[in-house]
JSON list of C-alpha atoms in Angstrom, two decimals:
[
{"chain": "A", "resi": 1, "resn": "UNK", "atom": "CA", "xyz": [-1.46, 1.91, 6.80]},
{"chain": "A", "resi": 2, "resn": "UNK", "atom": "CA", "xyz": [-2.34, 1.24, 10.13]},
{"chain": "A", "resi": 3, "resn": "UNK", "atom": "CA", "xyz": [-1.96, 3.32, 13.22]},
{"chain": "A", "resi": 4, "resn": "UNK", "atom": "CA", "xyz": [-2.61, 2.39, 17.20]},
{"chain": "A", "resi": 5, "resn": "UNK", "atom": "CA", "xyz": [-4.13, 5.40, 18.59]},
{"chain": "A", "resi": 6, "resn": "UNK", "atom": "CA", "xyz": [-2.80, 5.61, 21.99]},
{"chain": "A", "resi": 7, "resn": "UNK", "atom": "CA", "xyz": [-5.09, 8.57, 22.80]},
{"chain": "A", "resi": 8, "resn": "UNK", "atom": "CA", "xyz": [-8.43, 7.20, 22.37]},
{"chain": "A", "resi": 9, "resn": "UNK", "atom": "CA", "xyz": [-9.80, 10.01, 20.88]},
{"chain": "A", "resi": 10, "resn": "UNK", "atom": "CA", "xyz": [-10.98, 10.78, 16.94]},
{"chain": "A", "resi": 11, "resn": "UNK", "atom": "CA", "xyz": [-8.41, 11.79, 14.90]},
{"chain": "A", "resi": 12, "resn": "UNK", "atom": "CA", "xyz": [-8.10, 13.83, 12.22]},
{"chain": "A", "resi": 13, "resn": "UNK", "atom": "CA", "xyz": [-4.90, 12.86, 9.86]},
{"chain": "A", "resi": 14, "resn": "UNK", "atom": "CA", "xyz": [-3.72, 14.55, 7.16]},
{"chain": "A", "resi": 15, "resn": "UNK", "atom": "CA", "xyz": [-0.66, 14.07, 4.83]},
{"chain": "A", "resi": 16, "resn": "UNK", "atom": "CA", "xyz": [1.51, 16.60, 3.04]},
{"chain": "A", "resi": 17, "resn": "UNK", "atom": "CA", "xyz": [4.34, 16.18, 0.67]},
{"chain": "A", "resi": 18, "resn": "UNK", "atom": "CA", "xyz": [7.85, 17.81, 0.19]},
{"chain": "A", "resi": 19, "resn": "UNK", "atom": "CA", "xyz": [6.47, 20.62, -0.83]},
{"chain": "A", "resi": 20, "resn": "UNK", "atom": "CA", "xyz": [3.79, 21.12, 1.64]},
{"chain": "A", "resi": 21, "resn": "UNK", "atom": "CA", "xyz": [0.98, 20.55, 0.11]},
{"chain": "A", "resi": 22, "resn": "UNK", "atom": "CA", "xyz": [-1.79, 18.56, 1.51]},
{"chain": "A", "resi": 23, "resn": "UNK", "atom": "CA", "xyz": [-2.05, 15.16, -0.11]},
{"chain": "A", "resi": 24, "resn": "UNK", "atom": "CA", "xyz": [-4.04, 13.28, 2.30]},
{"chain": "A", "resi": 25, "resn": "UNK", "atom": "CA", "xyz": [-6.75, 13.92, 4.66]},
{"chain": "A", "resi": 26, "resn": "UNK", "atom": "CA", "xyz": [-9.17, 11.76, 6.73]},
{"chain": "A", "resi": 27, "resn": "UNK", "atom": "CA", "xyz": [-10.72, 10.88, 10.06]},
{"chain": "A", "resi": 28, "resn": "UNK", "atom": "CA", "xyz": [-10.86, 8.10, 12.27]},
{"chain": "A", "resi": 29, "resn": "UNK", "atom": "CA", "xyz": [-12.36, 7.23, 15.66]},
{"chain": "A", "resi": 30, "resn": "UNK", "atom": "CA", "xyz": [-11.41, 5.12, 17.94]},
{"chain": "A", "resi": 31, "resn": "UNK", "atom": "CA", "xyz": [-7.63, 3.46, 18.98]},
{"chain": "A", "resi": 32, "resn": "UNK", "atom": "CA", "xyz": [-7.26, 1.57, 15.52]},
{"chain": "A", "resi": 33, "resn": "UNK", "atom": "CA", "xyz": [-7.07, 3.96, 12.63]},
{"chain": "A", "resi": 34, "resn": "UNK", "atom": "CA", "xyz": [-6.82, 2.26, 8.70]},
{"chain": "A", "resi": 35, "resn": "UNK", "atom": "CA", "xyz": [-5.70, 4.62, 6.42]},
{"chain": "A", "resi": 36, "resn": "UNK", "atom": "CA", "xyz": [-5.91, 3.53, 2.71]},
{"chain": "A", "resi": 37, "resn": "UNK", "atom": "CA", "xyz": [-2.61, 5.51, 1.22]},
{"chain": "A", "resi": 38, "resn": "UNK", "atom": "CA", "xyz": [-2.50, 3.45, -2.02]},
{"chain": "A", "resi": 39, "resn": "UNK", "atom": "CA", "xyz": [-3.07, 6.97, -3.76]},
{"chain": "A", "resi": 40, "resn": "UNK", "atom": "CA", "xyz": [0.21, 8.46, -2.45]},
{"chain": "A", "resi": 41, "resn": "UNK", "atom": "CA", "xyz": [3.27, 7.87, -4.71]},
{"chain": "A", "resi": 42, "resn": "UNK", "atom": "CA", "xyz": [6.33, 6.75, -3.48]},
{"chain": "A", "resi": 43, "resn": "UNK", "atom": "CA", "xyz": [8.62, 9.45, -1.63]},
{"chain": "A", "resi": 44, "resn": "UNK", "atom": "CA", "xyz": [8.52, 11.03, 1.93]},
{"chain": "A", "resi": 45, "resn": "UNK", "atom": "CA", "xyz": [5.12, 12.53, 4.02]},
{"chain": "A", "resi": 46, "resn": "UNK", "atom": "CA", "xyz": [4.91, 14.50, 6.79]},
{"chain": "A", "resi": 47, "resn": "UNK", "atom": "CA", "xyz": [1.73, 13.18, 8.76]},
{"chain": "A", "resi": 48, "resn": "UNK", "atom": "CA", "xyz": [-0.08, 15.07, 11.28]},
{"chain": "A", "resi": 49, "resn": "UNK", "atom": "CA", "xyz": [-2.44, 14.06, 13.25]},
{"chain": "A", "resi": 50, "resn": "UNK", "atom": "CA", "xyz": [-4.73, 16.53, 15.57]},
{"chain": "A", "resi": 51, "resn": "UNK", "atom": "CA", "xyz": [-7.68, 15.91, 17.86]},
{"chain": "A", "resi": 52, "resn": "UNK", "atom": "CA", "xyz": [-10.46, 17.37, 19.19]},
{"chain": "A", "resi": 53, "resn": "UNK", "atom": "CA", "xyz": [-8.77, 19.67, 21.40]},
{"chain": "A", "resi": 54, "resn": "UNK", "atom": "CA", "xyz": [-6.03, 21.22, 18.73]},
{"chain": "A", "resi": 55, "resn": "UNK", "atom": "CA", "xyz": [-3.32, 18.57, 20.27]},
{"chain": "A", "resi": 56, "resn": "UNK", "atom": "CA", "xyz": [-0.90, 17.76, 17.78]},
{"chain": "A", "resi": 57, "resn": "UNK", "atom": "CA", "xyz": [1.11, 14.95, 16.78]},
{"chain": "A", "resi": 58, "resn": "UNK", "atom": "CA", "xyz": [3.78, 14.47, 13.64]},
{"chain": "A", "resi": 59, "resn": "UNK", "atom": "CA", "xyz": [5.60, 12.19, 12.48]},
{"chain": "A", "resi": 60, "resn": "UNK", "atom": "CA", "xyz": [7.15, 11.15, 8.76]},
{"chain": "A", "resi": 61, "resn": "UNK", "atom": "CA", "xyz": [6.15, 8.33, 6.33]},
{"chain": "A", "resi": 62, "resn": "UNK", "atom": "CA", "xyz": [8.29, 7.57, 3.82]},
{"chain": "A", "resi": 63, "resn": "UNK", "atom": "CA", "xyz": [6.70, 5.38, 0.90]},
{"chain": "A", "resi": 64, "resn": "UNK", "atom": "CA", "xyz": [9.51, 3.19, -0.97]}
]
């Protein structure tokens, strides 16, 4: 998976499943971030991502 970081600042991601639990979590620097998510089975993620300053941002993945 890759992401454009339109922020420019390190990221932490994480990734939890329909029940809530976290699945996924890792850190990237930089506006490019590669996420390997070949361990996630199929079905539907809710991705956060947060940065240095508590900011935010969510969106949903859904793996086919």
């Amino acid at each position: 998976l890759t992401i454009q970081n339109s922020v420019g600042d390190a990221l932490t991601w994480t990734f939890y499943n329909q029940l809530g639990q976290v699945v996924l979590q890792t850190s990237s620097n930089g506006q490019i971030s590669i996420i390997d998510i070949n361990q996630l089975q199929g079905g539907g993620y809710i991705v956060r991502a947060t940065d240095s300053k508590g900011i935010r941002f969510a969106g949903y993945l859904l793996i086919e």
